[in-house]
Structure formats: structure tokens, C-alpha cells
Coordinates of C-alpha atoms and ligand atoms in Angstrom, one line a residue:
M1 CA 39.4 30.0 -57.7
K2 CA 35.6 27.8 -56.2
H3 CA 33.2 30.3 -55.4
L4 CA 30.5 29.4 -53.0
L5 CA 27.6 31.5 -53.3
I6 CA 24.7 31.8 -50.0
L7 CA 21.5 32.9 -50.7
G8 CA 20.4 34.4 -47.7
G9 CA 22.6 36.4 -44.3
G10 CA 20.3 35.1 -41.5
T11 CA 20.8 32.8 -38.7
A12 CA 22.1 29.5 -40.9
G13 CA 23.7 31.6 -43.6
T14 CA 26.0 33.9 -41.5
M15 CA 27.2 30.9 -39.9
V16 CA 28.1 28.5 -42.9
A17 CA 29.5 31.3 -44.8
N18 CA 32.4 32.0 -41.6
R19 CA 32.5 28.4 -40.8
V20 CA 32.8 27.6 -44.1
L21 CA 35.7 30.4 -44.3
H22 CA 37.4 29.0 -41.0
R23 CA 37.6 25.5 -42.4
L24 CA 39.0 26.6 -45.9
R25 CA 41.8 29.0 -44.0
V26 CA 43.0 25.4 -42.4
E27 CA 43.2 23.8 -44.9
R28 CA 45.4 26.6 -46.6
D29 CA 42.5 26.6 -50.0
F30 CA 41.3 30.1 -50.2
W31 CA 37.7 30.6 -52.1
R32 CA 35.0 33.3 -52.9
V33 CA 32.3 33.1 -50.2
T34 CA 29.7 35.6 -51.3
V35 CA 26.1 35.9 -49.2
V36 CA 23.1 37.6 -50.2
D37 CA 20.3 39.7 -49.1
R38 CA 17.8 41.9 -49.5
D39 CA 19.1 44.3 -46.6
D40 CA 21.8 44.8 -44.1
R41 CA 19.6 44.4 -41.5
H42 CA 19.7 40.7 -39.0
L43 CA 16.9 40.1 -37.5
Y44 CA 17.4 38.2 -33.9
Q45 CA 14.7 36.8 -34.5
P46 CA 13.6 34.6 -30.6
G47 CA 14.0 38.0 -29.8
L48 CA 10.4 38.8 -31.1
L49 CA 8.6 36.3 -28.7
T50 CA 9.7 39.5 -26.1
V51 CA 7.7 42.5 -28.1
P52 CA 4.2 42.0 -27.7
F53 CA 4.6 42.1 -24.0
G54 CA 7.1 45.3 -24.4
A55 CA 10.5 43.6 -23.0
A56 CA 11.9 44.8 -26.0
T57 CA 11.5 47.1 -29.8
P58 CA 12.0 45.2 -32.8
E59 CA 15.1 48.1 -32.9
Q60 CA 16.8 46.4 -30.5
L61 CA 17.2 42.9 -31.8
V62 CA 18.8 44.2 -35.6
R63 CA 22.3 45.1 -36.4
S64 CA 24.1 45.4 -39.7
R65 CA 24.8 42.2 -41.4
R66 CA 28.1 43.0 -42.3
R67 CA 29.8 43.3 -39.2
Y68 CA 28.5 39.8 -38.3
L69 CA 29.7 38.5 -41.3
E70 CA 33.7 37.2 -41.1
P71 CA 36.6 39.5 -43.4
G72 CA 37.1 38.0 -46.9
V73 CA 33.7 37.1 -46.6
E74 CA 31.8 39.3 -49.6
L75 CA 28.1 40.4 -48.5
V76 CA 25.7 42.0 -51.5
L77 CA 22.7 43.8 -50.8
G78 CA 19.7 42.5 -53.6
E79 CA 16.4 40.6 -54.2
V80 CA 16.7 36.6 -55.9
E81 CA 15.1 36.3 -58.5
G82 CA 16.1 33.0 -59.3
V83 CA 18.5 30.3 -59.6
D84 CA 19.9 28.3 -63.0
T85 CA 20.5 25.4 -62.0
A86 CA 22.0 23.8 -65.1
R87 CA 24.6 26.7 -65.4
G88 CA 25.3 27.5 -62.3
R89 CA 24.0 31.3 -62.0
V90 CA 21.8 33.2 -59.0
H91 CA 19.9 35.3 -60.8
L92 CA 19.1 39.2 -58.7
E93 CA 15.6 41.6 -59.3
D94 CA 17.7 44.3 -61.0
G95 CA 19.0 42.1 -63.3
R96 CA 23.0 41.2 -61.6
V97 CA 24.1 38.1 -62.2
L98 CA 25.8 35.4 -60.2
P99 CA 27.8 32.6 -60.9
Y100 CA 28.6 29.5 -58.6
D101 CA 30.4 26.4 -58.7
Y102 CA 28.9 25.8 -55.0
L103 CA 25.3 27.2 -54.3
V104 CA 23.6 26.9 -50.4
V105 CA 20.3 28.0 -49.8
A106 CA 19.5 30.1 -46.4
S107 CA 16.4 31.9 -47.2
G108 CA 14.8 30.3 -44.6
T109 CA 10.9 30.9 -43.9
S110 CA 8.1 33.4 -43.7
P111 CA 5.0 33.7 -42.6
R112 CA 1.9 33.8 -45.3
P113 CA -1.1 34.6 -44.4
D114 CA -2.5 35.3 -47.8
Q115 CA -2.8 31.5 -47.9
T116 CA -5.6 31.2 -45.4
P117 CA -8.5 32.7 -47.4
G118 CA -9.9 35.4 -44.6
M119 CA -6.7 35.8 -42.4
A120 CA -5.3 39.1 -43.9
G121 CA -8.6 40.6 -44.9
D122 CA -10.0 44.1 -43.0
Q123 CA -8.9 42.7 -39.5
W124 CA -5.4 41.7 -40.2
R125 CA -3.4 43.8 -37.1
R126 CA -6.8 44.9 -35.5
R127 CA -8.5 41.4 -34.3
V128 CA -6.0 39.2 -36.1
H129 CA -2.7 39.5 -35.0
E130 CA 0.9 37.4 -36.0
F131 CA 3.6 38.2 -33.9
Y132 CA 6.3 36.3 -36.1
T133 CA 7.8 39.9 -38.1
P134 CA 8.7 43.5 -36.3
D135 CA 5.4 44.5 -37.4
G136 CA 3.0 42.0 -36.8
A137 CA 4.7 41.7 -33.3
V138 CA 4.2 45.7 -32.1
A139 CA 1.2 46.1 -34.1
L140 CA 0.2 42.9 -31.4
H141 CA 1.7 45.1 -28.3
R142 CA -0.5 48.1 -29.2
R143 CA -3.7 45.4 -28.8
L144 CA -3.0 44.0 -25.6
E145 CA -1.4 47.1 -24.1
R146 CA -5.8 48.1 -24.8
W147 CA -6.7 44.1 -23.7
L148 CA -9.6 44.7 -21.2
G149 CA -10.8 41.4 -20.9
G150 CA -13.0 38.5 -23.6
R151 CA -11.8 35.8 -25.9
I152 CA -8.1 35.1 -27.1
V153 CA -7.3 32.4 -29.0
V154 CA -3.5 31.2 -29.8
H155 CA -3.1 29.2 -33.7
V156 CA -0.8 27.4 -34.9
T157 CA -2.0 27.4 -38.9
E158 CA -0.1 24.0 -40.0
M159 CA 3.6 22.6 -39.9
P160 CA 6.1 23.2 -40.1
I161 CA 6.4 26.7 -38.5
K162 CA 9.5 28.5 -37.1
C163 CA 10.8 27.3 -33.5
P164 CA 7.2 25.2 -33.1
V165 CA 7.3 26.6 -28.9
A166 CA 7.4 29.9 -30.1
P167 CA 3.1 30.2 -30.0
L168 CA 2.7 28.1 -26.6
E169 CA 5.7 30.3 -24.9
F170 CA 3.3 32.8 -26.1
T171 CA 0.3 31.4 -24.8
F172 CA 2.2 30.7 -21.2
L173 CA 3.3 34.9 -21.2
L174 CA 0.2 35.8 -22.1
D175 CA -1.5 33.6 -19.2
D176 CA 0.8 35.0 -16.6
A177 CA 0.6 38.6 -18.0
L178 CA -3.1 38.9 -17.4
R179 CA -2.9 37.4 -14.1
R180 CA -0.4 40.1 -13.4
R181 CA -2.5 42.3 -14.5
G182 CA -5.8 41.7 -12.6
L183 CA -7.5 40.4 -16.5
R184 CA -7.1 36.5 -16.8
A185 CA -10.2 35.5 -14.9
G186 CA -12.3 37.9 -17.6
T187 CA -10.4 36.3 -20.3
E188 CA -10.9 33.0 -22.2
L189 CA -7.5 31.5 -23.3
T190 CA -7.7 28.6 -26.0
Y191 CA -4.9 27.0 -27.8
V192 CA -6.1 25.8 -31.5
T193 CA -3.2 23.7 -33.2
P194 CA -3.8 21.1 -36.5
L195 CA -1.8 18.7 -34.1
D196 CA -2.9 16.4 -32.1
G197 CA -1.8 17.1 -29.1
A198 CA 0.7 20.7 -28.0
F199 CA 3.3 19.7 -29.4
T200 CA 5.1 16.4 -31.8
R201 CA 6.9 14.4 -29.4
P202 CA 5.0 12.2 -27.3
V203 CA 7.0 13.2 -24.2
A204 CA 6.5 16.5 -24.9
R205 CA 3.3 16.6 -25.9
D206 CA 2.1 15.3 -23.1
R207 CA 4.2 17.9 -20.5
L208 CA 3.1 20.9 -22.3
G209 CA -0.5 20.1 -22.2
G210 CA -0.5 19.6 -19.5
M211 CA 1.4 23.0 -18.6
L212 CA -1.9 24.3 -20.6
E213 CA -4.0 22.5 -18.8
A214 CA -2.8 24.0 -15.3
R215 CA -3.4 26.9 -16.6
G216 CA -6.7 26.8 -17.8
V217 CA -6.0 27.1 -20.9
Q218 CA -8.7 25.0 -23.8
V219 CA -6.7 23.1 -26.3
R220 CA -8.0 22.9 -29.8
T221 CA -6.8 19.9 -31.3
D222 CA -6.8 18.5 -34.9
F223 CA -7.7 21.6 -36.2
L224 CA -7.2 21.9 -39.8
V225 CA -8.5 25.5 -40.4
D226 CA -10.3 26.6 -43.7
R227 CA -10.9 30.1 -43.0
V228 CA -11.0 32.8 -40.8
D229 CA -14.8 34.6 -40.9
D230 CA -15.1 37.6 -39.5
R231 CA -14.8 36.3 -35.2
R232 CA -14.5 33.2 -35.9
L233 CA -12.2 30.4 -37.1
V234 CA -13.4 27.9 -39.1
S235 CA -12.0 24.5 -39.8
V236 CA -11.9 21.9 -43.1
D237 CA -14.5 19.9 -40.7
D238 CA -17.0 22.5 -39.9
R239 CA -15.8 23.0 -36.6
E240 CA -15.7 26.7 -35.3
V241 CA -13.5 28.9 -32.4
P242 CA -14.5 32.0 -31.3
F243 CA -12.4 34.4 -31.0
D244 CA -12.6 38.5 -30.0
L245 CA -8.5 38.6 -30.3
L246 CA -6.6 36.2 -32.2
V247 CA -3.1 35.6 -32.7
T248 CA -2.5 33.2 -35.8
V249 CA 1.0 32.3 -36.6
P250 CA 0.2 31.6 -40.3
V251 CA 1.7 29.1 -42.4
N252 CA 5.5 29.3 -42.6
L253 CA 6.4 29.1 -46.6
G254 CA 10.3 28.9 -47.9
A255 CA 11.1 31.8 -50.4
D256 CA 9.2 32.4 -53.6
F257 CA 12.3 32.3 -56.0
V258 CA 12.6 28.4 -54.4
A259 CA 9.6 27.4 -56.0
R260 CA 10.2 29.6 -59.4
S261 CA 13.7 28.1 -59.9
G262 CA 12.2 23.7 -59.5
L263 CA 13.8 24.1 -56.4
G264 CA 11.4 23.3 -53.1
D265 CA 8.5 21.4 -52.4
E266 CA 4.9 22.4 -52.0
L267 CA 5.8 24.8 -49.1
Q268 CA 8.8 26.2 -50.9
D269 CA 11.3 24.1 -49.1
V270 CA 13.9 22.6 -50.5
P271 CA 14.0 18.4 -50.3
V272 CA 17.6 18.0 -49.1
D273 CA 19.3 14.5 -48.0
P274 CA 18.9 14.6 -44.1
G275 CA 22.5 14.2 -43.7
T276 CA 24.7 15.8 -46.0
L277 CA 21.9 19.2 -46.5
M278 CA 23.0 18.6 -50.5
S279 CA 19.3 18.8 -52.3
R280 CA 18.2 15.9 -53.4
A281 CA 17.5 16.3 -57.6
H282 CA 21.2 19.0 -57.6
P283 CA 24.0 17.8 -57.0
G284 CA 26.1 20.8 -55.4
V285 CA 23.3 22.7 -54.5
F286 CA 22.5 22.5 -50.4
A287 CA 20.1 24.2 -47.6
V288 CA 20.9 25.1 -44.5
G289 CA 18.3 26.1 -41.4
D290 CA 14.7 26.8 -42.5
A291 CA 14.5 26.1 -45.7
T292 CA 15.4 22.6 -45.8
D293 CA 12.9 19.9 -45.3
V294 CA 14.8 18.2 -42.5
P295 CA 11.9 16.4 -40.0
T296 CA 13.2 18.6 -37.2
S297 CA 12.4 22.1 -35.6
K298 CA 13.1 24.6 -37.6
A299 CA 15.2 27.1 -35.4
G300 CA 18.7 28.9 -34.6
S301 CA 20.1 26.3 -32.8
V302 CA 19.3 24.1 -35.9
A303 CA 21.2 25.9 -37.9
H304 CA 24.1 25.8 -35.8
F305 CA 24.1 22.3 -35.4
E306 CA 23.9 22.1 -39.4
A307 CA 26.8 24.9 -39.8
D308 CA 29.1 22.1 -38.0
V309 CA 28.8 19.6 -39.9
F310 CA 28.3 21.5 -43.4
A311 CA 31.9 23.0 -43.6
D312 CA 33.4 19.5 -43.2
N313 CA 30.9 17.4 -45.9
L314 CA 31.4 21.0 -48.6
V315 CA 35.6 20.5 -48.9
S316 CA 35.0 15.9 -48.3
Y317 CA 32.8 16.8 -51.6
D318 CA 34.8 19.3 -53.1
R319 CA 37.9 16.9 -53.0
G320 CA 35.6 13.5 -54.5
R321 CA 35.6 12.5 -50.7
P322 CA 32.2 10.9 -49.1
M323 CA 30.7 13.2 -47.1
T324 CA 31.1 11.7 -43.8
R325 CA 30.2 14.0 -41.0
L326 CA 26.0 13.1 -41.0
Y327 CA 23.8 15.8 -39.8
D328 CA 21.5 14.4 -36.6
G329 CA 18.4 16.2 -36.9
H330 CA 20.2 17.8 -33.0
A331 CA 18.3 20.5 -31.3
N332 CA 17.4 22.6 -28.4
C333 CA 14.6 24.8 -28.1
F334 CA 14.2 26.8 -24.1
V335 CA 10.5 26.9 -23.6
E336 CA 9.3 30.2 -21.8
S337 CA 6.9 28.8 -19.4
G338 CA 6.0 32.7 -17.4
R339 CA 6.8 33.5 -13.9
G340 CA 10.5 33.7 -14.6
R341 CA 11.1 30.0 -15.7
A342 CA 11.8 27.6 -18.5
L343 CA 12.2 24.4 -19.9
L344 CA 15.2 22.9 -22.2
L345 CA 14.2 20.8 -25.0
D346 CA 16.4 18.5 -26.7
F347 CA 16.0 16.3 -29.5
G348 CA 17.4 15.0 -33.1
Y349 CA 15.6 13.1 -36.3
D350 CA 15.8 9.6 -33.6
A351 CA 16.3 11.1 -30.0
E352 CA 12.8 12.0 -28.0
P353 CA 13.0 14.7 -26.0
L354 CA 12.9 13.3 -22.3
P355 CA 13.7 14.8 -19.0
G356 CA 17.7 14.4 -18.0
R357 CA 20.1 17.2 -17.5
Y358 CA 22.3 19.4 -20.3
P359 CA 26.0 20.0 -20.3
L360 CA 26.2 23.4 -20.4
P361 CA 29.5 25.3 -19.3
V362 CA 29.9 28.0 -16.1
I363 CA 25.8 28.1 -16.3
G364 CA 24.7 24.0 -16.2
P365 CA 24.1 21.3 -16.2
L366 CA 20.4 22.3 -17.5
S367 CA 17.7 19.9 -16.5
L368 CA 15.8 18.9 -19.5
L369 CA 12.0 18.9 -20.0
A370 CA 11.7 21.4 -16.2
E371 CA 10.5 24.6 -15.6
T372 CA 13.6 26.1 -13.6
R373 CA 14.6 29.5 -13.1
A374 CA 18.1 28.8 -14.4
N375 CA 16.1 27.9 -17.7
H376 CA 15.1 31.1 -18.2
W377 CA 18.5 33.1 -17.8
A378 CA 20.2 30.6 -19.7
K379 CA 17.3 31.5 -22.3
A380 CA 17.8 35.1 -21.9
A381 CA 21.5 35.2 -21.9
T382 CA 21.4 33.2 -25.3
Q383 CA 20.9 36.5 -27.1
R384 CA 24.7 37.7 -26.2
L385 CA 25.5 34.6 -26.7
Y386 CA 24.3 34.9 -30.5
W387 CA 25.4 37.6 -31.5
N388 CA 29.6 37.2 -29.9
V389 CA 30.0 33.6 -30.3
L390 CA 27.8 31.4 -32.3
L391 CA 27.4 33.6 -35.6
H392 CA 31.1 34.0 -35.7
G393 CA 31.2 30.2 -35.9
R394 CA 33.3 29.6 -33.7
P395 CA 32.8 26.3 -31.5
V396 CA 31.6 26.1 -28.4
P397 CA 31.0 23.2 -25.8
I398 CA 27.8 21.8 -26.1
P399 CA 27.4 19.1 -27.5
S400 CA 27.0 18.9 -31.0
R401 CA 25.9 15.3 -31.5
A402 CA 22.1 14.8 -30.6
P403 CA 21.6 13.1 -27.2
R404 CA 21.2 8.5 -27.8
R405 CA 17.7 8.3 -26.7
E406 CA 14.8 5.9 -27.4
P407 CA 13.4 6.4 -31.4
A408 CA 11.1 9.1 -32.2
A409 CA 7.3 7.5 -32.4
T410 CA 6.5 8.8 -35.0
G411 CA 8.7 11.2 -37.9
A412 CA 7.1 14.4 -37.7
A413 CA 8.6 17.6 -38.2
V414 CA 8.3 19.7 -35.4
Ligands
FAD1 C1 9.3 34.9 -32.5 C2 10.5 33.5 -33.0 C3 10.5 33.1 -32.1 C4 12.3 32.0 -32.4 N1 12.2 31.2 -30.9 C5 13.7 30.8 -31.2 C6 13.8 30.3 -30.3 O1 14.0 30.7 -28.9 N2 15.5 29.6 -30.1 C7 15.6 28.9 -31.6 O2 16.7 28.5 -31.8 N3 15.0 29.7 -32.9 C8 13.8 30.5 -33.1 N4 13.7 31.0 -33.7 C9 13.7 30.5 -35.3 C10 14.7 30.8 -35.1 O3 15.4 32.4 -35.4 C11 14.8 30.5 -37.3 O4 15.0 29.1 -36.9 C12 16.6 31.0 -38.0 O5 16.4 32.4 -38.1 C13 16.8 30.7 -39.2 O6 17.5 30.9 -39.5 P1 17.8 31.1 -41.9 O7 18.7 31.8 -41.9 O8 17.6 29.4 -42.2 O9 16.2 31.8 -41.7 P2 16.5 33.5 -41.9 O10 17.0 33.7 -40.6 O11 15.3 33.6 -41.6 O12 17.4 34.1 -42.9 C14 16.7 33.8 -44.0 C15 17.0 35.2 -44.4 O13 17.0 34.7 -46.4 C16 16.6 36.8 -46.8 N5 16.0 35.7 -47.9 C17 14.7 35.6 -47.9 N6 14.5 35.5 -49.0 C18 15.7 36.2 -50.1 C19 15.6 36.6 -51.4 N7 14.4 36.4 -52.2 N8 16.6 37.3 -51.8 C20 17.4 38.1 -50.8 N9 17.4 37.1 -49.0 C21 16.6 36.9 -49.3 C22 15.9 36.7 -45.3 O14 16.4 38.2 -45.4 C23 16.9 36.1 -44.0 O15 17.5 37.3 -44.2 C24 12.4 31.8 -33.7 C25 11.7 32.3 -34.9 C26 10.5 33.6 -34.1 C27 10.4 33.8 -35.5

């Protein structure tokens, strides 16, 4: 019996495990499918955006991983220590060894403030905050509740990060919250990014940049941070941005075991073929979700579209046939813009996010690149869809291929 081992039981690992199981049942081919994760707490990460504004608590965003894995998928709880690709084995920290025939790395990325000098110093969670972790989002909520005015800087340290629109959404929601509390006039709001604009893709960059400008948010671009120095961000070319409160997205790194096992690049992402998602260096080893280096967003929607093609390809690969269903970088991201509205971006490796209509059963079609209430409600409904439909790997009637539009002007990851 073949053994598929999946490292990480988050969004991508869960979807892939369930999807593969369904696919193998159809083939009447019965494999062992195992997921490894360090705990049984599946976090709905998009919900973290709402925690600093008091709209949710982390506990409301967590459910049992086991509950979302189809019967037949085994869940092993343990910390992955390393992968021995030569022998086809995974070593856990507690000494257990798990052999595999095929391996999927789905261990995601994590914010790493320790990678930037001064960031995780004595001001961490006092003046320097983040919202990409449950503890960070709660600490930021407490800080914002006590906010009376001054300089707030929202900052992206380095790309790629997971959900690259999340810091923009945070800025729009913060602007909205401060206005409602009568604190906006007394708050200088600055958005600092290493990119040359608010976003990477030209049309979306201009649209989102215009929205920051309209809200009176100053934008500092091409800012490659060197260090956090007391109450200032300092760039490698010695520019400074002072703050009273810094809300940063630290460098996002893949899991440390990826680096230890010689599977990763400098960001500890696994270099894969962007179509088949198979490791460039290790045949039979795949990566999905945030753990890959593919030039599209690190987003839950990407994990969903990848899982869609992965199961078919795995079966083909196992039977010695060519992998013909290629992932095309399809991603869609809702961008909360405050005042009960949101935008929708839809793009792929070769498809720009452009205005238009996005087909969605029941509540759609939705407007692309336009701020609408329907987009806001669709984003709000996504959490229920996530737990009840998407994680189970059930097919949903939305296009899995990226739209056919103009080729992207840049191959940069978003
Ligand atoms: C604030 C925020 C807002 C977001 N908003 C959106 C959004 O609106 N739309 C969207 O599509 N996406 C959004 N995302 C991104 C989305 O949550 C991620 O892209 C998605 O979770 C990636 O799934 P993944 O399975 O690759 O990684 P994860 O879901 O992070 O799962 C990785 C798993 O691997 C496990 N793991 C890692 N290392 C080890 C180890 N050594 N041993 C054992 N287990 C290990 C972890 O415990 C984890 O469970 C957002 C993310 C954040 C932080």
C-alpha cells in the first residue's frame, strides 16, 4: 500500500489530504494518507485581521484539525525535525520516524521578527506590534483600545508575505475605526513598503495606492528596512520613519525543518515547478500552499486551487503518466476597505487583476477591483464556506483556472 505523507495540517495540507482521498476512492486505489502537525488546533488565519478591532477572539477562529480530516486520513501530532529524502523518511522531534512513498510539504510560513535587528527587542508588543499571530493580534487590540493619537506606521518588512493585501486591509480598517472614534485627525497614518507602490501588479497597485491617498495615508515606498531603532524604522539607505506605534508584518519564513533538510531557498520556501508543484530537486516530493516559491500570492485561495490540480497529478505521476493538469497561479483575494465595503482581486501567473465581473453562485457575480458591499458580505461568508465546504475538498462551482487576460508585466511574487 502506497503511503502519502503530508507535513502540515493547515489550510493546504487539509485540503490536499481530503482531495487526494476522494480522488483515490474514485480510482478504487487505497493508499495510506497521513497528516503531521504539531497540534490539533486549526486556525482560520484570515480572521486574525478582525481581532485587533475587537470583532473576534482567536478562540473563535480555532477548531480541531482532526474534525476536518476525512475518515481514513491519519493525523499524527508531533514536531517535524527533518526530512531524509534519500531514504524517504521524516524524523519527528520525539524520535519517531515516518517512512513515505510520496511527500507533500504543507508547513506554511511564519512571521519572524527575529530576522530584523531591533524588531523583537524590548519594545516588542509595546510599541512594536503585529497581527499575524493570535497573541500578536490580541496584544495589538489592547494597544489600539488605549490609543489616543500620534504616529502609527503600518509596515511590510520584506516580500513575499502571506496574504499580501492584509496590511493594506488593516490600514483601511484602522483608518475607518479611528474616524469612528474621533481619533483620525490626531493620528498620522503612514504605510511603509519595500515595493514601489501599494501592491505589485500595476492596475491593482494604482487602485489600492489611490485608496490610501484618498484616506490621507502617507505612503513610503522602496523602503528596505535595515533595523528598528528605538522609535524609528531605518532603511538600508539611511531613510528614517518615526513612529509611536509600529504595526509590522515581519519577514515570513518557511519552516526551519525545510532549511535543515536542504529542501528550501533563502526564505525556506520549497522551490517547485510552478505547474506541477513537484520539488525541482527531489522527485516525488511536492509542496503546496505557502510553503512553495511559486510566483503568486501566499493565500488560502491558492491552496484551494492547487489542491484541485494536485490530486489528479499525483495519481498520474504514480502511474508513470505525464502530469497534465498544471496549476496556473490562480488566486483571488478580498480586500476589506472599511465602511462595510471590500474589493475583489482575481489573477494568475499570466493574468493581471483587472476590473470586471467574477462569477459566484447565489451571491454573485461580484465586481472586481471595485469597492462594494456585496464583496464585503462575500468575504464575511468565506469563513463559513471555509469550515463547511472548502476544507473538506468538496468541489465548488467557481472557476479553478485563472482568467484569460493581459500577461503580467512583472513576474514578482504577490
Ligand atoms: C492576517 C492574515 C490574513 C489572511 N487573509 C487571507 C484572506 O483573506 N484570504 C486568503 O486566501 N488567505 C488569507 N491569509 C493567508 C492564509 O491564511 C494562508 O495562505 C494559508 O493558511 C496557507 O495555508 P498553508 O496550509 O500553506 O499554511 P498554514 O495554514 O499556516 O499551515 C501550516 C501548518 O504546518 C504546521 N507546521 C509548520 N511547521 C511544522 C513542524 N515543524 N512540525 C509540525 N507541524 C508544522 C503548522 O502548525 C500549520 O498548521 C491570511 C493570513 C493571515 C496571517
